[in-house]
XYZ file of C-alpha atoms in Angstrom:
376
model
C 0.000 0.000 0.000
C 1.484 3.149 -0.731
C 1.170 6.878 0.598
C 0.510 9.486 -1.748
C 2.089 12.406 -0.335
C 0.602 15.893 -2.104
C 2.100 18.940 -1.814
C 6.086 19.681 0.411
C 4.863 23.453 1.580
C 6.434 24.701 4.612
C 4.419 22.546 7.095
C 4.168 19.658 5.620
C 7.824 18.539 5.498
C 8.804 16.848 8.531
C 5.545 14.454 8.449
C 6.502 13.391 4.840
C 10.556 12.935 5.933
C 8.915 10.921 8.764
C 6.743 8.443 7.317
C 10.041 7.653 4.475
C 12.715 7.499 7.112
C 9.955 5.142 8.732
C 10.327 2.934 5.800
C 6.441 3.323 4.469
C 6.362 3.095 0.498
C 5.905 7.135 -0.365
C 4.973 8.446 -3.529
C 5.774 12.618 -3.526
C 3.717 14.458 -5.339
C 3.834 18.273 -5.829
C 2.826 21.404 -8.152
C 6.773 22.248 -8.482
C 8.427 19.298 -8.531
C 12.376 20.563 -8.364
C 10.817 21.842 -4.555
C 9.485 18.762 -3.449
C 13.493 17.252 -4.747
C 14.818 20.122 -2.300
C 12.670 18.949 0.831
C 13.334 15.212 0.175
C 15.324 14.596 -2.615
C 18.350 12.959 -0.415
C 15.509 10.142 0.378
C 13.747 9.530 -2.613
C 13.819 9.898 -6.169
C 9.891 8.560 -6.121
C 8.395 12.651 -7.023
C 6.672 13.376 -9.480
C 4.623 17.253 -10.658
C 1.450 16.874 -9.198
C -1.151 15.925 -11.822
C -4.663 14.804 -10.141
C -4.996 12.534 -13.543
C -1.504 10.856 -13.042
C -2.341 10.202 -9.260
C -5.743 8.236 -10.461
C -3.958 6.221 -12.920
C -1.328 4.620 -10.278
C -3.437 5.000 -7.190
C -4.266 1.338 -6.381
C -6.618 -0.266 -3.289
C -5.314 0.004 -0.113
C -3.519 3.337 -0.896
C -3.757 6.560 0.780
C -3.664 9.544 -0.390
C -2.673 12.547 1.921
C -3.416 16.249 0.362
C -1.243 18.859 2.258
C -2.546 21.219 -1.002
C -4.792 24.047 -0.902
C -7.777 23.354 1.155
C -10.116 22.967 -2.745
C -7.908 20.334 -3.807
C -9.301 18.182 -0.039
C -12.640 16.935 -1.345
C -11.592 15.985 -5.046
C -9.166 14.004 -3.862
C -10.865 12.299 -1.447
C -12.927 11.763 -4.033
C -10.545 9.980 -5.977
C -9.775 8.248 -3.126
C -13.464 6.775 -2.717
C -13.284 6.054 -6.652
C -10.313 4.347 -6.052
C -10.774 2.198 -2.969
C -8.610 4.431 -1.347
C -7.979 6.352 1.890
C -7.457 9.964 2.573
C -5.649 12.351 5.268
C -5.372 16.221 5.177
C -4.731 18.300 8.066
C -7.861 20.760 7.604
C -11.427 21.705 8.784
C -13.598 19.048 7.551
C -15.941 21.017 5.042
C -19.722 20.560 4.813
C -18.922 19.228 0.957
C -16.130 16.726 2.954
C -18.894 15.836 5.595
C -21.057 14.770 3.025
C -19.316 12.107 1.916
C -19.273 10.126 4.916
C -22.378 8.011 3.954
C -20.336 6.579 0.943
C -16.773 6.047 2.667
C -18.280 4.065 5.578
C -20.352 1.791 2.976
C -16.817 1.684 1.236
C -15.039 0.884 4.545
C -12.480 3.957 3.489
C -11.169 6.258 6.329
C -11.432 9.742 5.129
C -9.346 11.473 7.819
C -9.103 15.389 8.380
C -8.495 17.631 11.446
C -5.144 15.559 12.189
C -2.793 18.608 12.508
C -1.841 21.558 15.158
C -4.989 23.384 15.201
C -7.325 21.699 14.685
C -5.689 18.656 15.438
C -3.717 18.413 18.869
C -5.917 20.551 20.507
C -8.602 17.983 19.972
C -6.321 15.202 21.244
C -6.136 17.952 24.093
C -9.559 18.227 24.732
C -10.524 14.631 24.140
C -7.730 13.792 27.313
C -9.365 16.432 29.447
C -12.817 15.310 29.132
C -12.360 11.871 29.866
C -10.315 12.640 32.563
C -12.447 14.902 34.111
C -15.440 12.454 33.671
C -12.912 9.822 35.674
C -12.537 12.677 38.498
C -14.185 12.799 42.094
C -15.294 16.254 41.017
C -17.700 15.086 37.823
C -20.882 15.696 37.862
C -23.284 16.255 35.433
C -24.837 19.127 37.627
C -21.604 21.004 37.156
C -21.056 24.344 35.269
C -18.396 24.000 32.631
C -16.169 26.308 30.927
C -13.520 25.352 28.402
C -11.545 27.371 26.025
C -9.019 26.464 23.651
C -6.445 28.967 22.107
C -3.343 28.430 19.752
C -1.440 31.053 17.827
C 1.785 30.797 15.584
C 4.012 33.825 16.854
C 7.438 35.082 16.223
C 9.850 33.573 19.152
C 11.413 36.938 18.990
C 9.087 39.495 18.991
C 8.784 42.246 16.545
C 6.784 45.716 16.687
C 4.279 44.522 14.507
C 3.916 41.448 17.001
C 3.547 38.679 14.163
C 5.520 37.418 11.213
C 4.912 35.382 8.235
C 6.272 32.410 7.129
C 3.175 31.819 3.898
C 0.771 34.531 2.169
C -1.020 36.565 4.725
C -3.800 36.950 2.688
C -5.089 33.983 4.076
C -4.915 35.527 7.861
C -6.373 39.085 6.389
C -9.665 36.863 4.765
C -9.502 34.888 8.280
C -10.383 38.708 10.300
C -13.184 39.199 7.988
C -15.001 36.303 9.167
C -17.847 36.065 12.384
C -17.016 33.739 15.516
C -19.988 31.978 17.314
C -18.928 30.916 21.087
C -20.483 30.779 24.370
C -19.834 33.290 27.353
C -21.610 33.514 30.451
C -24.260 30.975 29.441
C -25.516 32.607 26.133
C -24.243 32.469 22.672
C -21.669 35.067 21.680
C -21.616 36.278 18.186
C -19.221 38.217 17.008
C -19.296 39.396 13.188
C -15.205 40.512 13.544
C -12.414 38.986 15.960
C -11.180 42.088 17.301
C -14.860 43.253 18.980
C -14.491 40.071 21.367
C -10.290 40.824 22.057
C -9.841 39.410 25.872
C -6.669 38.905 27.636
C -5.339 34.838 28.515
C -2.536 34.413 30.924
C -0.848 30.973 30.246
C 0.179 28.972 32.612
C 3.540 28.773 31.597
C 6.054 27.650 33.258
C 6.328 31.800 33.775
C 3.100 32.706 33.459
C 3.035 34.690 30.600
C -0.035 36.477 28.722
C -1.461 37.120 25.492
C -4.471 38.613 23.156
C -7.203 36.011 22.390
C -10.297 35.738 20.304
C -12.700 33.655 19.351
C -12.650 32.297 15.807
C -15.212 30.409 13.702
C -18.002 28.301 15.181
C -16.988 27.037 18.465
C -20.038 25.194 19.215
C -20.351 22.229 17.095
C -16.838 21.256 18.943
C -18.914 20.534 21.946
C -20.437 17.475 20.708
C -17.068 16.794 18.977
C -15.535 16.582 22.398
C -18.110 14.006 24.361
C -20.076 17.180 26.049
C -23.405 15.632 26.984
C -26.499 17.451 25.697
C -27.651 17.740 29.381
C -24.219 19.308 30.934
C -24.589 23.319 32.127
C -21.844 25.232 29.969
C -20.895 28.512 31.145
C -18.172 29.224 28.768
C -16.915 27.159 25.538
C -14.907 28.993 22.995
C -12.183 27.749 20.727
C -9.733 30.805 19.358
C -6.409 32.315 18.501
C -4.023 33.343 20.296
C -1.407 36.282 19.925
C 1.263 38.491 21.270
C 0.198 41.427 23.348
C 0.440 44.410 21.738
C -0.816 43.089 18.355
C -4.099 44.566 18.445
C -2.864 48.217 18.793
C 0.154 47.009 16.186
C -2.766 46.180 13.641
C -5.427 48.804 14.257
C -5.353 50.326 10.742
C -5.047 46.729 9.208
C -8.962 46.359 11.181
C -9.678 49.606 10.149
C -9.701 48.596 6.088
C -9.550 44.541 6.463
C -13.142 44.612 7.073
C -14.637 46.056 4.163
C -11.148 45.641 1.647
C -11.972 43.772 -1.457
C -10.271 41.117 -2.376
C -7.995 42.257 -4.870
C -7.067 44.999 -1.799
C -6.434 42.226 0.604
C -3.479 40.642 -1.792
C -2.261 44.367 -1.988
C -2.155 44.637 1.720
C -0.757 40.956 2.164
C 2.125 41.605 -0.253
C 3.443 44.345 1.833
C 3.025 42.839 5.418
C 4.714 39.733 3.585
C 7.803 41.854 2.344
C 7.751 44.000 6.049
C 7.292 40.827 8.269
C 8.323 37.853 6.789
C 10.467 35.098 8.916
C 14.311 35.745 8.131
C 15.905 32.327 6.756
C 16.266 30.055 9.927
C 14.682 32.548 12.249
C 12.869 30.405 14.849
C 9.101 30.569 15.097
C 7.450 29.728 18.056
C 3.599 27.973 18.606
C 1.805 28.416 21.658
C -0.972 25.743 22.462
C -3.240 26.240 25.745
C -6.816 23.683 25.995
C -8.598 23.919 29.610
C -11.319 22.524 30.965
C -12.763 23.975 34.237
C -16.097 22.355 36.231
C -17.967 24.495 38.901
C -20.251 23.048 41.654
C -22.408 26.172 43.050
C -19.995 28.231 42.187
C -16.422 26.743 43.416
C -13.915 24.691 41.356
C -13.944 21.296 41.547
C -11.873 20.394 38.343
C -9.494 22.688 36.440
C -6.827 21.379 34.422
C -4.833 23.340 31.509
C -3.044 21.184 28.725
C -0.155 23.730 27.465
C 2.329 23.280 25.399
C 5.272 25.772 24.195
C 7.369 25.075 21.097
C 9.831 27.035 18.940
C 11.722 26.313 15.711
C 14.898 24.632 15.826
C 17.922 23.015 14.228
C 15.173 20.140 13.334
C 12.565 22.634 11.190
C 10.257 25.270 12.268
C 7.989 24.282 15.211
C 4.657 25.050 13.129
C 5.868 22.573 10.228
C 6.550 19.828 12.561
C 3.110 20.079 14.887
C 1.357 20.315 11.777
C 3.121 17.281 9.664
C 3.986 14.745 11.770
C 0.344 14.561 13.565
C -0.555 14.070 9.768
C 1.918 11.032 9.223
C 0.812 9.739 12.574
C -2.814 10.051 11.097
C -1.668 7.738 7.704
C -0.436 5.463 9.961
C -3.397 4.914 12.297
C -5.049 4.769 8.544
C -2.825 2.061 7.040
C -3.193 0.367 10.937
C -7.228 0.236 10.106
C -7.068 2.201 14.223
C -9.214 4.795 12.907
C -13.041 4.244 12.089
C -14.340 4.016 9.082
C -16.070 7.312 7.295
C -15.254 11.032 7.366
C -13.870 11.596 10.979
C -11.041 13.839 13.046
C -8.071 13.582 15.120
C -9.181 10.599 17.154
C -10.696 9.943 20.618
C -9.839 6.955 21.417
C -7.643 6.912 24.157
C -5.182 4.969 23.159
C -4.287 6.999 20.099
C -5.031 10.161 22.055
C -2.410 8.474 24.211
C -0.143 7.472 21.719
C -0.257 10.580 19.704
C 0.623 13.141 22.500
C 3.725 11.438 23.726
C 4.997 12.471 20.345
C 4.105 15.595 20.722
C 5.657 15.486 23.862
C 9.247 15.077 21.317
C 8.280 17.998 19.251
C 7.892 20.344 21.929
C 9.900 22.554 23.972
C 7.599 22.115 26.946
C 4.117 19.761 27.449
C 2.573 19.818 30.711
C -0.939 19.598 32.461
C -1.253 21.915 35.066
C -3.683 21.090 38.125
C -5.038 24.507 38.867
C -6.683 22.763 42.021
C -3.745 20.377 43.595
């Protein structure tokens, strides 16, 4: 069975070096094909210029096919992958147009896997662990009052005045500020039509507590079912967002100002100079800051409140973005080829034993991985 590897951008590198050095047969595939020779040339001469016609004609039974493309290549491929008697992996959102093919991989027994990187991806191996470990706690209790946020954010290790750097096009961050949130604060449903109305402050429990600039971003709320939450529990706060340097709101203001209404054609204008101000120097190390909680109230006083955290920073191995996002997606292929994952369209897994599994590697690609107790 081999892996289909599609597209060597800058986070998807490690992963495919991974599965190769692992000794899984890997088939490279990518739009520029003298790139894809610079990221893994010394290991294979098995790449080829990505051509969705070539891929059908070799892709056999068995196979799997992992798109680390734009996000509009994810459900034609997986398409071909169905057609195929294949598998799939990508690292992305799972679309409503992915969703809907679910019905047809599970009566195809094909594992259509997405949601397998950093974010989303490890922090739903995050929240998976603190769930079930708060349901095996003295303190559960389905009375409870839960709150539980989730916030990750790419940032320059050293900081810069305009508090963020680049290391892709921006215009995908610019189109990202234009659209609403929907979480829950305070019992009720928060919507907010642009991130910066519903800026908050986060201190991290680091191990120096340090704090940044959150906000909500897209639809927290289907998450809760995602992550176990009974229909029944009391939840006072849910919210999954992004996290950021202090001082980047003020650093941005007059990027809100026009980002909002800026056509699209204005957005690449604006992108192409942030991208030529701000981009990452050649090995300047990035740094990715990860922080899931879970907290339970009973009549108002803690009774469970744990923080999953993790810290990580580019190094002499690759920049820390590339390998959270990559090698969660090779771990994903393998679970796939392993037949560990369920059938269907599905995300990073639940089962414990993978959730398991799958963190102590993170554990190896981190600076620092810890659960803090806020309550021992």
């Amino acid at each position: 069975m081999t892996i289909h590897w599609c597209g060597t951008g800058l986070s998807a590198v490690p992963g495919l070096r991974r599965l190769i050095e692992n000794g899984h047969p890997v088939t490279v595939w990518n739009r520029t094909e003298a790139k894809a020779r610079e990221a893994v040339g010394d290991l294979t001469d098995d790449i080829h210029a990505f051509d969705k016609d070539a891929l059908a004609a070799v892709l056999k039974p068995g196979d799997v096919i992992v798109s680390m493309l734009p996000g509009d290549w994810h459900v034609p491929l997986a398409e071909l992958a169905l057609d195929k008697g294949a598998q799939f992996v990508s690292s992305s959102y799972i679309s409503p147009e992915m969703r809907a093919l679910d019905a047809r991989a599970k009566q195809a027994d094909a594992r259509l896997v997405n949601e397998v990187g950093l974010d989303p991806g490890i922090d739903h191996l995050m929240a998976h662990w603190l769930v079930a470990d708060y349901r095996a706690s003295d303190g559960f209790d389905a009375d409870n009052a839960l709150s539980f946020i989730s916030y990750c954010g790419g940032v320059p290790k050293i900081p810069n005045a305009f508090r963020y750097k680049f290391s892709w096009a921006p215009v995908g961050v610019l189109k990202a500020l234009k659209s609403p949130s929907r979480s829950i604060r305070h019992f009720s449903e928060l919507n907010v039509d642009r991130p910066w109305d519903a800026l908050s402050r986060y201190d991290a429990p680091l191990p120096n507590t340090e704090s940044f600039e959150v906000y909500p971003n897209r639809d927290s709320l289907p998450f809760m079912a995602d992550y176990k939450f009974e229909d029944a529990w009391k939840v006072k706060n849910f919210v999954r967002g992004t996290l950021r340097l202090n001082g980047w709101a003020e650093a941005w203001k007059d990027i809100f100002a026009e980002a909002g209404t800026a056509t699209d054609a204005r957005l690449q204008e604006i992108a192409d100079k942030l991208l030529a101000e701000n981009a990452y120097e050649a090995d300047e190390p990035d740094r990715v800051v990860l922080c899931v909680a879970l907290e339970a109230e009973k009549d108002g006083t803690p009774v469970y409140h744990k923080t999953y955290v993790m810290d990580a920073w580019g190094d002499a191995r690759s920049s820390a973005m590339a390998r959270l996002v990559s090698i969660p997606v090779s771990l994903a292929v393998e679970a796939v080829l392993d037949r560990a994952v369920p059938a269907g369209v599905s995300a990073a897994p639940s089962d414990p034993k993978l959730v398991a599994r799958w963190l102590d590697e993170v554990q190896s690609l981190a600076q620092h991985l810890n659960v803090v107790d806020h309550l021992a």
